[in-house]
Short mmCIF file of C-alpha atoms and ligand atoms in Angstrom, two decimals:
data_model
loop_
_atom_site.label_atom_id
_atom_site.label_comp_id
_atom_site.label_asym_id
_atom_site.label_seq_id
_atom_site.Cartn_x
_atom_site.Cartn_y
_atom_site.Cartn_z
CA MET A 1 92.11 105.04 -90.54
CA VAL A 2 94.33 102.14 -89.54
CA ASP A 3 92.61 98.82 -89.15
CA SER A 4 92.88 97.25 -85.70
CA ASN A 5 94.24 94.04 -87.18
CA ASN A 6 97.81 94.96 -86.46
CA PRO A 7 100.31 92.10 -86.24
CA GLU A 8 102.28 94.02 -83.60
CA SER A 9 99.29 94.04 -81.26
CA ASP A 10 99.28 90.29 -80.66
CA ALA A 11 102.61 88.52 -80.96
CA GLY A 12 101.16 85.00 -81.22
CA LEU A 13 98.69 85.81 -83.96
CA PHE A 14 99.40 85.31 -87.66
CA THR A 15 97.67 87.82 -89.87
CA VAL A 16 97.10 87.37 -93.57
CA ALA A 17 95.25 89.66 -95.98
CA VAL A 18 93.63 87.87 -98.90
CA ILE A 19 92.65 90.28 -101.67
CA GLY A 20 89.78 88.92 -103.77
CA ALA A 21 86.99 86.60 -102.63
CA GLY A 22 86.22 84.78 -105.85
CA ALA A 23 86.83 81.04 -105.90
CA ALA A 24 90.59 81.39 -105.40
CA GLY A 25 90.50 83.80 -102.43
CA THR A 26 87.72 81.80 -100.80
CA LEU A 27 89.55 78.49 -101.15
CA ALA A 28 92.85 80.03 -100.00
CA THR A 29 91.16 81.50 -96.90
CA ALA A 30 89.49 78.20 -95.97
CA ARG A 31 92.79 76.45 -96.40
CA LEU A 32 94.68 78.99 -94.27
CA LEU A 33 92.20 78.37 -91.44
CA ALA A 34 92.59 74.60 -91.77
CA GLU A 35 96.40 74.65 -92.00
CA SER A 36 96.82 76.96 -89.02
CA ALA A 37 94.54 74.75 -86.92
CA ALA A 38 96.55 71.69 -87.97
CA SER A 39 99.77 73.38 -86.91
CA GLY A 40 98.27 74.65 -83.64
CA ARG A 41 98.73 78.33 -84.54
CA ARG A 42 96.24 81.17 -84.36
CA ILE A 43 95.42 83.11 -87.48
CA SER A 44 93.32 86.10 -88.48
CA VAL A 45 92.48 86.50 -92.16
CA ALA A 46 91.25 89.79 -93.62
CA LEU A 47 89.32 88.87 -96.77
CA ILE A 48 89.11 92.00 -98.91
CA ASN A 49 86.74 91.91 -101.86
CA SER A 50 85.46 94.55 -104.22
CA GLY A 51 83.08 92.27 -106.05
CA ALA A 52 80.08 90.04 -105.57
CA ASP A 53 79.42 87.74 -102.64
CA VAL A 54 82.12 85.48 -101.25
CA GLY A 55 82.91 82.54 -103.53
CA ARG A 56 81.30 83.92 -106.66
CA GLY A 57 83.46 86.23 -108.76
CA PRO A 58 82.24 86.69 -112.35
CA ALA A 59 82.15 82.94 -113.08
CA TYR A 60 79.69 81.95 -110.35
CA SER A 61 77.69 85.19 -110.03
CA THR A 62 75.42 84.46 -112.96
CA MET A 63 71.92 83.39 -111.90
CA CYS A 64 71.12 82.06 -115.37
CA ASP A 65 70.32 78.33 -115.12
CA ALA A 66 71.64 77.80 -118.65
CA HIS A 67 75.11 78.92 -117.56
CA LEU A 68 76.56 75.58 -116.60
CA LEU A 69 79.85 74.52 -115.05
CA ASN A 70 82.15 73.28 -117.78
CA VAL A 71 83.65 70.73 -115.41
CA PRO A 72 81.48 67.80 -114.24
CA ALA A 73 80.20 67.94 -110.65
CA GLY A 74 82.38 65.02 -109.52
CA LYS A 75 85.55 67.04 -110.11
CA MET A 76 84.51 70.35 -108.53
CA GLY A 77 85.16 69.65 -104.84
CA ALA A 78 86.79 72.48 -102.88
CA ASP A 79 89.63 70.34 -101.50
CA PRO A 80 92.23 68.48 -103.54
CA GLU A 81 91.80 65.49 -101.21
CA ASN A 82 88.06 65.36 -101.82
CA ALA A 83 87.18 65.98 -105.47
CA THR A 84 83.57 64.90 -104.86
CA GLY A 85 82.93 67.52 -102.14
CA PHE A 86 80.55 69.52 -104.34
CA MET A 87 78.47 66.39 -105.10
CA ASP A 88 78.33 65.53 -101.40
CA TRP A 89 77.15 69.09 -100.64
CA MET A 90 74.37 68.73 -103.21
CA SER A 91 73.39 65.40 -101.77
CA ASP A 92 73.30 66.83 -98.22
CA ARG A 93 70.79 69.37 -99.54
CA GLY A 94 68.51 66.64 -100.85
CA ARG A 95 69.56 67.03 -104.48
CA PRO A 96 71.81 64.06 -105.27
CA VAL A 97 73.58 64.40 -108.61
CA ALA A 98 75.79 62.17 -110.72
CA ALA A 99 79.55 62.77 -110.95
CA THR A 100 79.12 63.43 -114.66
CA ASP A 101 76.37 66.07 -114.32
CA PHE A 102 77.08 69.65 -115.41
CA LEU A 103 75.30 71.87 -112.90
CA PRO A 104 74.36 75.57 -112.99
CA ARG A 105 77.33 77.71 -112.00
CA TRP A 106 75.43 79.73 -109.37
CA LEU A 107 75.07 76.53 -107.32
CA PHE A 108 78.83 76.20 -107.20
CA GLY A 109 79.15 79.79 -105.98
CA SER A 110 76.74 78.98 -103.14
CA TYR A 111 78.77 75.87 -102.31
CA LEU A 112 82.02 77.86 -102.09
CA GLY A 113 80.43 80.50 -99.82
CA GLU A 114 79.15 77.77 -97.49
CA HIS A 115 82.47 75.94 -97.66
CA LEU A 116 84.21 78.98 -96.18
CA SER A 117 81.48 79.55 -93.57
CA ALA A 118 81.81 75.91 -92.50
CA ALA A 119 85.60 76.23 -92.26
CA ALA A 120 85.26 79.42 -90.17
CA ARG A 121 82.95 77.56 -87.76
CA ARG A 122 85.09 74.42 -87.64
CA TYR A 123 88.33 76.27 -86.92
CA SER A 124 86.90 79.09 -84.81
CA LYS A 125 89.15 78.21 -81.85
CA THR A 126 92.30 78.99 -83.84
CA GLY A 127 91.20 81.24 -86.65
CA SER A 128 88.90 84.06 -87.68
CA VAL A 129 87.94 85.78 -90.92
CA ARG A 130 87.01 89.44 -91.28
CA PHE A 131 85.26 90.42 -94.49
CA LEU A 132 85.99 93.84 -95.91
CA ARG A 133 83.91 95.00 -98.87
CA ALA A 134 86.49 97.30 -100.43
CA ARG A 135 88.93 97.68 -103.29
CA ALA A 136 92.63 97.35 -102.53
CA ILE A 137 94.64 100.00 -104.35
CA GLY A 138 98.14 99.69 -102.97
CA ILE A 139 100.50 97.71 -100.77
CA SER A 140 103.41 98.98 -98.66
CA ASP A 141 106.32 96.81 -97.65
CA LEU A 142 106.95 97.36 -93.92
CA GLN A 143 109.76 96.00 -91.77
CA ASP A 144 107.44 93.55 -90.04
CA GLY A 145 104.90 92.74 -92.73
CA VAL A 146 102.83 94.70 -95.19
CA ALA A 147 100.06 97.29 -95.25
CA VAL A 148 97.21 97.01 -97.73
CA HIS A 149 95.68 100.35 -98.68
CA LEU A 150 91.99 100.39 -99.51
CA ALA A 151 90.16 102.82 -101.78
CA ASP A 152 87.92 103.89 -98.88
CA GLY A 153 90.94 105.16 -96.93
CA ARG A 154 91.41 102.24 -94.56
CA THR A 155 94.68 100.36 -94.18
CA VAL A 156 94.94 96.70 -93.26
CA ARG A 157 98.21 95.48 -91.77
CA ALA A 158 99.20 91.86 -92.10
CA GLY A 159 102.14 89.50 -91.98
CA GLY A 160 101.53 88.48 -95.58
CA VAL A 161 99.22 89.06 -98.52
CA VAL A 162 97.64 86.68 -101.02
CA LEU A 163 96.51 88.31 -104.26
CA ALA A 164 93.50 86.40 -105.58
CA LEU A 165 92.41 89.01 -108.10
CA GLY A 166 91.17 86.67 -110.82
CA GLY A 167 91.18 87.66 -114.47
CA PHE A 168 90.81 91.19 -115.76
CA GLY A 169 88.23 92.37 -118.25
CA PRO A 170 88.29 91.36 -121.90
CA SER A 171 91.02 92.60 -124.18
CA ARG A 172 90.14 95.82 -126.01
CA GLU A 173 92.86 95.52 -128.64
CA TRP A 174 90.38 94.76 -131.40
CA VAL A 175 88.07 97.73 -130.64
CA PRO A 176 88.08 100.19 -133.59
CA ALA A 177 88.63 103.81 -132.56
CA GLU A 178 85.17 104.88 -133.71
CA LEU A 179 83.52 102.34 -131.45
CA ALA A 180 85.75 102.81 -128.40
CA GLY A 181 83.79 105.53 -126.61
CA SER A 182 80.38 104.57 -127.95
CA ALA A 183 77.41 103.64 -125.78
CA HIS A 184 76.80 100.83 -128.28
CA LEU A 185 79.89 98.98 -127.04
CA ILE A 186 79.23 96.72 -124.05
CA ASN A 187 82.71 96.14 -122.75
CA ASP A 188 81.72 94.01 -119.77
CA PRO A 189 80.02 90.84 -121.03
CA TRP A 190 78.80 90.07 -117.46
CA ASP A 191 76.95 93.37 -117.19
CA VAL A 192 73.42 91.97 -117.20
CA ASP A 193 71.83 95.43 -116.99
CA ALA A 194 73.71 96.64 -120.08
CA LEU A 195 72.67 93.53 -122.03
CA ASP A 196 69.07 93.87 -120.85
CA SER A 197 69.01 97.50 -121.95
CA VAL A 198 69.33 96.43 -125.60
CA PRO A 199 65.84 96.11 -127.15
CA SER A 200 64.99 92.42 -126.95
CA HIS A 201 64.60 91.88 -130.69
CA ALA A 202 67.50 94.05 -131.83
CA ASP A 203 70.46 92.22 -133.34
CA LEU A 204 73.77 91.90 -131.46
CA LEU A 205 77.38 91.35 -132.43
CA LEU A 206 79.53 89.34 -130.02
CA VAL A 207 83.26 89.70 -130.57
CA GLY A 208 85.00 86.46 -129.56
CA THR A 209 83.84 82.89 -130.02
CA GLY A 210 85.08 81.29 -126.79
CA LEU A 211 83.39 80.45 -123.49
CA THR A 212 82.30 84.04 -122.80
CA MET A 213 80.56 84.27 -126.15
CA CYS A 214 78.77 80.98 -125.42
CA ASP A 215 77.42 82.45 -122.16
CA VAL A 216 76.24 85.68 -123.77
CA ALA A 217 74.72 83.85 -126.76
CA LEU A 218 72.80 81.48 -124.47
CA ALA A 219 71.31 84.44 -122.63
CA SER A 220 70.66 86.57 -125.74
CA CYS A 221 69.52 84.31 -128.58
CA ARG A 222 65.77 84.34 -129.19
CA PRO A 223 63.37 84.16 -132.11
CA GLY A 224 63.26 87.42 -134.03
CA ARG A 225 66.85 88.43 -133.21
CA THR A 226 70.11 87.49 -134.90
CA VAL A 227 73.15 87.25 -132.70
CA TYR A 228 76.35 87.42 -134.74
CA ALA A 229 79.58 86.07 -133.30
CA VAL A 230 82.94 86.82 -134.83
CA SER A 231 86.54 85.86 -134.20
CA ARG A 232 89.56 85.38 -136.44
CA SER A 233 89.38 81.59 -136.14
CA GLY A 234 85.61 81.28 -135.83
CA LEU A 235 86.35 78.27 -133.59
CA LEU A 236 83.80 77.48 -130.88
CA PRO A 237 84.81 75.46 -127.83
CA HIS A 238 84.43 71.73 -128.45
CA PRO A 239 81.81 69.94 -126.35
CA HIS A 240 82.39 67.22 -123.82
CA VAL A 241 80.88 63.96 -125.09
CA MET A 242 78.88 61.56 -122.99
CA PRO A 243 79.64 59.13 -121.52
CA LEU A 244 82.75 60.86 -120.23
CA VAL A 245 85.85 58.71 -120.74
CA SER A 246 88.71 58.68 -118.21
CA PRO A 247 91.85 60.64 -119.09
CA LEU A 248 94.51 58.71 -121.00
CA GLU A 249 97.62 59.22 -118.95
CA MET A 250 100.87 60.17 -120.57
CA PRO A 251 104.33 59.85 -119.01
CA LEU A 252 106.37 63.05 -118.99
CA PRO A 253 108.30 62.76 -122.27
CA VAL A 254 112.06 62.52 -121.79
CA GLY A 255 114.02 65.13 -123.68
CA ALA A 256 111.15 66.84 -125.53
CA SER A 257 111.81 70.52 -124.88
CA SER A 258 111.26 72.40 -128.11
CA LEU A 259 107.81 73.33 -129.34
CA ARG A 260 108.34 71.05 -132.32
CA ASP A 261 109.20 68.07 -130.07
CA VAL A 262 106.37 68.73 -127.65
CA ARG A 263 103.88 69.08 -130.51
CA GLN A 264 104.96 65.73 -131.95
CA VAL A 265 104.71 64.00 -128.59
CA VAL A 266 101.25 65.45 -128.02
CA LEU A 267 100.03 64.49 -131.50
CA ARG A 268 101.27 60.90 -130.98
CA HIS A 269 99.40 60.84 -127.67
CA VAL A 270 96.24 62.05 -129.41
CA VAL A 271 96.57 59.33 -132.07
CA ARG A 272 96.95 56.72 -129.30
CA SER A 273 93.85 58.06 -127.63
CA VAL A 274 91.78 57.97 -130.81
CA ARG A 275 92.91 54.37 -131.45
CA ALA A 276 92.16 53.28 -127.89
CA THR A 277 88.93 55.17 -127.20
CA GLY A 278 87.73 56.55 -130.53
CA ASP A 279 88.17 60.14 -129.26
CA TRP A 280 90.88 62.79 -128.72
CA ARG A 281 89.43 64.12 -125.47
CA PRO A 282 91.00 61.52 -123.13
CA ALA A 283 94.39 62.58 -124.54
CA MET A 284 93.75 66.26 -123.73
CA ASP A 285 92.61 65.37 -120.23
CA GLY A 286 95.59 63.07 -119.68
CA LEU A 287 97.91 65.85 -120.72
CA ARG A 288 96.59 68.27 -118.10
CA PRO A 289 98.82 67.23 -115.18
CA LEU A 290 101.87 67.66 -117.46
CA THR A 291 100.89 70.91 -119.16
CA THR A 292 102.75 73.18 -116.75
CA LYS A 293 105.93 71.11 -116.92
CA LEU A 294 105.85 71.13 -120.72
CA TRP A 295 105.15 74.88 -120.84
CA GLN A 296 108.06 75.56 -118.48
CA ARG A 297 110.42 73.55 -120.66
CA LEU A 298 109.79 75.75 -123.69
CA SER A 299 112.11 78.61 -124.52
CA ASP A 300 110.64 82.13 -124.54
CA ARG A 301 110.68 82.02 -128.30
CA ASP A 302 108.79 78.72 -128.44
CA ARG A 303 106.21 79.97 -125.96
CA ALA A 304 105.67 83.07 -128.10
CA ASP A 305 105.35 80.83 -131.15
CA PHE A 306 102.80 78.65 -129.35
CA LEU A 307 100.71 81.70 -128.49
CA VAL A 308 100.66 82.89 -132.08
CA ARG A 309 100.15 79.57 -133.81
CA TYR A 310 98.33 77.23 -131.48
CA GLN A 311 96.71 79.11 -128.60
CA ARG A 312 93.23 79.33 -130.12
CA VAL A 313 93.22 75.67 -131.18
CA TRP A 314 94.47 74.71 -127.73
CA GLU A 315 91.74 76.73 -125.98
CA SER A 316 88.92 75.29 -128.07
CA HIS A 317 90.02 71.72 -127.28
CA ARG A 318 91.04 72.27 -123.66
CA HIS A 319 88.16 74.46 -122.39
CA ARG A 320 85.16 72.41 -123.48
CA ILE A 321 81.48 73.13 -123.03
CA PRO A 322 78.86 70.84 -121.52
CA PRO A 323 76.68 68.86 -123.98
CA PRO A 324 73.49 70.87 -123.17
CA THR A 325 75.34 74.13 -123.92
CA SER A 326 76.64 72.72 -127.18
CA ALA A 327 73.16 71.48 -128.16
CA ALA A 328 71.57 74.84 -127.38
CA LEU A 329 74.17 76.69 -129.47
CA ALA A 330 73.81 74.22 -132.36
CA GLY A 331 70.03 74.75 -132.21
CA ALA A 332 70.51 78.52 -132.35
CA VAL A 333 72.82 78.17 -135.36
CA ASP A 334 70.33 75.87 -137.12
CA SER A 335 67.44 78.27 -136.53
CA GLY A 336 69.48 81.26 -137.72
CA GLU A 337 69.40 82.95 -134.30
CA LEU A 338 73.20 82.62 -134.06
CA GLU A 339 75.60 83.19 -136.93
CA VAL A 340 79.30 82.49 -136.38
CA ASN A 341 81.85 84.24 -138.61
CA ALA A 342 85.58 83.57 -139.01
CA ALA A 343 86.64 87.13 -139.76
CA GLU A 344 88.11 90.34 -138.41
CA ILE A 345 86.28 93.59 -137.86
CA VAL A 346 87.40 95.97 -140.56
CA GLN A 347 85.31 98.92 -139.48
CA ALA A 348 82.55 99.65 -136.98
CA ARG A 349 80.64 102.91 -137.23
CA PRO A 350 78.15 103.88 -134.54
CA GLU A 351 75.16 105.74 -135.90
CA ARG A 352 71.93 106.80 -134.26
CA GLY A 353 70.54 103.73 -132.50
CA ARG A 354 72.76 101.19 -134.28
CA VAL A 355 76.29 100.21 -135.29
CA ARG A 356 77.23 99.39 -138.86
CA VAL A 357 80.01 96.79 -138.97
CA TRP A 358 82.14 95.62 -141.86
CA LEU A 359 83.78 92.19 -141.51
CA SER A 360 86.82 90.95 -143.41
CA ASN A 361 84.77 88.12 -144.92
CA GLY A 362 82.64 90.68 -146.77
CA ARG A 363 79.66 90.59 -144.38
CA LYS A 364 78.07 93.93 -143.51
CA LEU A 365 76.05 93.97 -140.32
CA GLU A 366 73.73 96.38 -138.56
CA VAL A 367 73.41 95.72 -134.85
CA ALA A 368 72.09 97.54 -131.81
CA ALA A 369 75.14 96.71 -129.68
CA VAL A 370 78.58 95.13 -129.87
CA VAL A 371 79.53 92.97 -126.87
CA ASN A 372 83.18 92.43 -126.02
CA CYS A 373 83.53 88.68 -125.52
CA ALA A 374 87.26 88.59 -126.30
CA GLY A 375 89.28 86.53 -123.84
CA PRO A 376 90.62 88.14 -120.63
CA GLU A 377 93.53 90.55 -120.92
CA TYR A 378 96.60 88.91 -119.38
CA ASP A 379 99.10 91.65 -120.27
CA LEU A 380 98.89 93.76 -117.14
CA ASN A 381 100.48 96.76 -118.85
CA LYS A 382 97.18 97.07 -120.69
CA VAL A 383 94.95 96.67 -117.67
CA ASP A 384 93.40 99.70 -116.00
CA ASP A 385 93.62 98.64 -112.35
CA ARG A 386 95.05 100.80 -109.56
CA LEU A 387 96.48 97.94 -107.51
CA ILE A 388 98.22 96.37 -110.49
CA ARG A 389 99.57 99.73 -111.63
CA HIS A 390 100.87 100.36 -108.11
CA LEU A 391 102.54 96.94 -107.80
CA LEU A 392 104.30 97.31 -111.15
CA ALA A 393 105.28 100.94 -110.56
CA THR A 394 106.75 100.26 -107.10
CA GLY A 395 108.61 97.17 -108.30
CA LEU A 396 106.78 94.92 -105.82
CA ALA A 397 105.74 92.88 -108.87
CA ARG A 398 106.74 92.49 -112.46
CA CYS A 399 105.00 90.99 -115.46
CA GLY A 400 105.21 87.23 -115.98
CA PRO A 401 106.74 85.32 -118.89
CA GLN A 402 105.25 86.34 -122.25
CA LEU A 403 103.64 89.29 -120.42
CA LEU A 404 101.03 86.91 -119.02
CA GLY A 405 100.03 87.88 -115.48
CA LEU A 406 102.68 88.39 -112.80
CA ASP A 407 106.02 86.68 -112.39
CA THR A 408 106.04 84.19 -109.50
CA THR A 409 108.34 81.65 -107.92
CA ASP A 410 107.33 77.97 -107.87
CA ASP A 411 105.47 78.49 -104.60
CA GLY A 412 103.45 81.46 -105.88
CA ARG A 413 105.51 84.28 -104.33
CA LEU A 414 105.66 87.46 -106.40
CA VAL A 415 108.95 88.20 -108.08
CA GLY A 416 109.53 91.94 -108.00
CA ALA A 417 111.83 94.23 -109.93
CA ASP A 418 114.56 93.29 -107.44
CA ARG A 419 114.69 89.48 -107.44
CA HIS A 420 116.45 89.38 -104.08
CA ARG A 421 113.91 91.50 -102.19
CA ARG A 422 111.60 89.08 -100.40
CA VAL A 423 108.28 90.77 -99.69
CA PRO A 424 105.57 88.50 -98.20
CA LEU A 425 103.27 88.70 -101.25
CA TRP A 426 101.87 85.65 -102.99
CA THR A 427 99.34 85.07 -105.71
CA ILE A 428 97.05 82.31 -106.92
CA GLY A 429 95.06 81.51 -110.06
CA SER A 430 95.07 83.28 -113.37
CA LEU A 431 97.76 85.84 -112.44
CA ARG A 432 100.21 82.90 -112.59
CA ARG A 433 99.42 82.10 -116.21
CA GLY A 434 102.84 83.11 -117.57
CA ASN A 435 104.65 80.74 -115.22
CA LEU A 436 102.18 77.85 -115.21
CA TRP A 437 99.92 78.24 -118.28
CA GLU A 438 97.34 75.83 -116.76
CA THR A 439 96.13 77.78 -113.71
CA THR A 440 92.59 79.08 -114.09
CA ALA A 441 90.17 76.24 -113.29
CA ILE A 442 89.09 74.85 -109.92
CA PRO A 443 91.14 71.63 -110.01
CA GLU A 444 94.33 73.73 -110.32
CA ILE A 445 93.18 76.54 -108.02
CA ARG A 446 92.29 74.24 -105.11
CA GLY A 447 95.72 72.57 -105.38
CA GLN A 448 97.41 75.98 -105.34
CA ALA A 449 95.29 77.10 -102.36
CA SER A 450 96.43 74.10 -100.38
CA GLN A 451 100.11 74.56 -101.25
CA LEU A 452 99.94 78.31 -100.71
CA ALA A 453 98.41 78.05 -97.25
CA ARG A 454 101.30 75.87 -96.08
CA THR A 455 103.86 78.14 -97.73
CA VAL A 456 102.44 81.38 -96.35
CA LEU A 457 102.17 80.03 -92.81
CA GLY A 458 105.72 78.75 -93.06
CA CYS A 459 107.06 82.14 -94.10
CA ILE A 460 105.31 84.81 -92.02
C1 LIG B 1 82.38 82.61 -117.19
C2 LIG B 1 83.34 81.68 -116.56
C3 LIG B 1 82.99 80.37 -116.32
C4 LIG B 1 83.89 79.50 -115.74
N1 LIG B 1 83.50 78.21 -115.50
C5 LIG B 1 84.36 77.39 -114.86
C6 LIG B 1 83.97 76.04 -114.53
O1 LIG B 1 82.88 75.61 -114.85
N2 LIG B 1 84.85 75.26 -113.88
C7 LIG B 1 86.10 75.72 -113.53
O2 LIG B 1 86.86 74.96 -112.93
N3 LIG B 1 86.49 76.97 -113.83
C8 LIG B 1 85.66 77.80 -114.49
N4 LIG B 1 86.05 79.07 -114.78
C9 LIG B 1 87.40 79.48 -114.44
C10 LIG B 1 87.40 80.46 -113.28
O3 LIG B 1 88.37 81.41 -113.63
C11 LIG B 1 87.73 79.83 -111.95
O4 LIG B 1 86.98 78.70 -111.70
C12 LIG B 1 87.49 80.81 -110.79
O5 LIG B 1 86.22 81.36 -110.85
C13 LIG B 1 88.53 81.88 -110.72
O6 LIG B 1 88.36 82.50 -109.49
P1 LIG B 1 89.31 83.66 -108.99
O7 LIG B 1 89.02 83.85 -107.56
O8 LIG B 1 90.71 83.37 -109.39
O9 LIG B 1 88.87 84.94 -109.81
P2 LIG B 1 87.53 85.76 -109.82
O10 LIG B 1 86.37 84.86 -109.80
O11 LIG B 1 87.66 86.74 -110.93
O12 LIG B 1 87.51 86.56 -108.42
C14 LIG B 1 88.38 87.62 -108.14
C15 LIG B 1 87.75 88.49 -107.06
O13 LIG B 1 88.69 89.46 -106.66
C16 LIG B 1 88.06 90.71 -106.56
N5 LIG B 1 89.09 91.74 -106.77
C17 LIG B 1 89.86 91.94 -107.85
N6 LIG B 1 90.69 92.98 -107.65
C18 LIG B 1 90.45 93.43 -106.39
C19 LIG B 1 91.00 94.49 -105.60
N7 LIG B 1 91.96 95.28 -106.06
N8 LIG B 1 90.51 94.67 -104.35
C20 LIG B 1 89.53 93.86 -103.86
N9 LIG B 1 88.98 92.86 -104.56
C21 LIG B 1 89.43 92.65 -105.82
C22 LIG B 1 86.99 90.70 -107.65
O14 LIG B 1 85.98 91.62 -107.40
C23 LIG B 1 86.52 89.25 -107.54
O15 LIG B 1 85.48 89.12 -106.60
C24 LIG B 1 85.17 79.96 -115.38
C25 LIG B 1 85.53 81.30 -115.63
C26 LIG B 1 84.61 82.15 -116.19
C27 LIG B 1 85.01 83.59 -116.42
#
């Protein structure tokens, strides 16, 4: 079946397909509506989503009140020009909050859904959005645009496509062969039903000690159960500290282009921050606007070196957890409900009703389930996704620097196998990690959405 949204059928109408309606696809769609209205052009957006409700994605689908935003409310507005938009939305609903509050993530998902509905109403004279609950599995490059092929057999034609696919599931590299096909391995840490199916007092092993582990631990720790967490570093994300201190700005260092130089500059900045404020966090926050520029200056070899030597330390300082989350985890550690190990899994043997696990620090565990809380897989060669496989196989896309996500130009356009072939495909968010490094959180995504909307409308 061919969808009626054919660009040839209405010469004055711009048609864009946005694939993915998590935060990035939702913000990009709202922005496309706003930009087309501002430029006096008509637009029709097909928003294609395989997942949860609009605006949610895995991050904002959780209904657990203990799963908090890790960015304070005052910085989570949907538009780059209005960082306090989320706070204003709360206030309009009779629940005023402080800029420094860390709110439940499901509230933010509701805000994003309403943000898009409001944009659709506001710009209804010039734009419309059609929601398609479907999985995109392929894209064809046509003379006059593109066709998006859906798993249910439909095809959506459009002048351009924005891929807002988010992150892919956790890396499985660590999974021992014996555990790989076992029902005791929960590979999707957001699968609430799978987690609930584990007897409530049976012990669990969480592999990974980052933000995902924190979420699963918060939902799983309880008296009578031990939740073990393991990662090579054993590093948990650092907490934000209250009161929050403003970022300590740093000028873009002149000349620093090797990893060694950049590291020295950053360490000096951290020392300055500790002297001025008593804490390193303002230095990390002040670095954020420069992170992409510094990453792009590094040679391939230095970037690879950074990933091996410093990535985990970087993540634990950069992606911090709210104070209540930190307090709850510390309480669980103190009570023995949570045990964090710096170790590797040497062996994991599923047996009837349990898994026996041997860790490299000598610990032997017996757990009812092992939950994969390793970070997202960014190497798309290792991802089992039809659309990604299709894009790589047809040369419409190629992997990004350091095999992180997809390769893109500065304005988010996909770089394919043939650099000179200009197909109207763009992407936003975590798929741009190899080019930008800092690209997964709302403050970056809303900026990209705004830039992308202008770019896409200028090109199709
Ligand atoms: C647990 C967690 C907590 C986080 N907390 C914060 C926070 O507090 N603050 C912050 O700024 N950032 C946070 N982040 C970062 C987060 O990545 C972004 O804020 C944002 O949610 C990313 O949205 P996205 O749209 O890029 O991806 P996603 O939310 O993953 O959405 C992608 C959507 O695309 C759909 N999709 C994928 N492939 C296809 C296909 N082929 N066809 C159709 N649909 C498809 C998926 O089903 C999904 O709905 C968090 C991330 C996680 C995982």
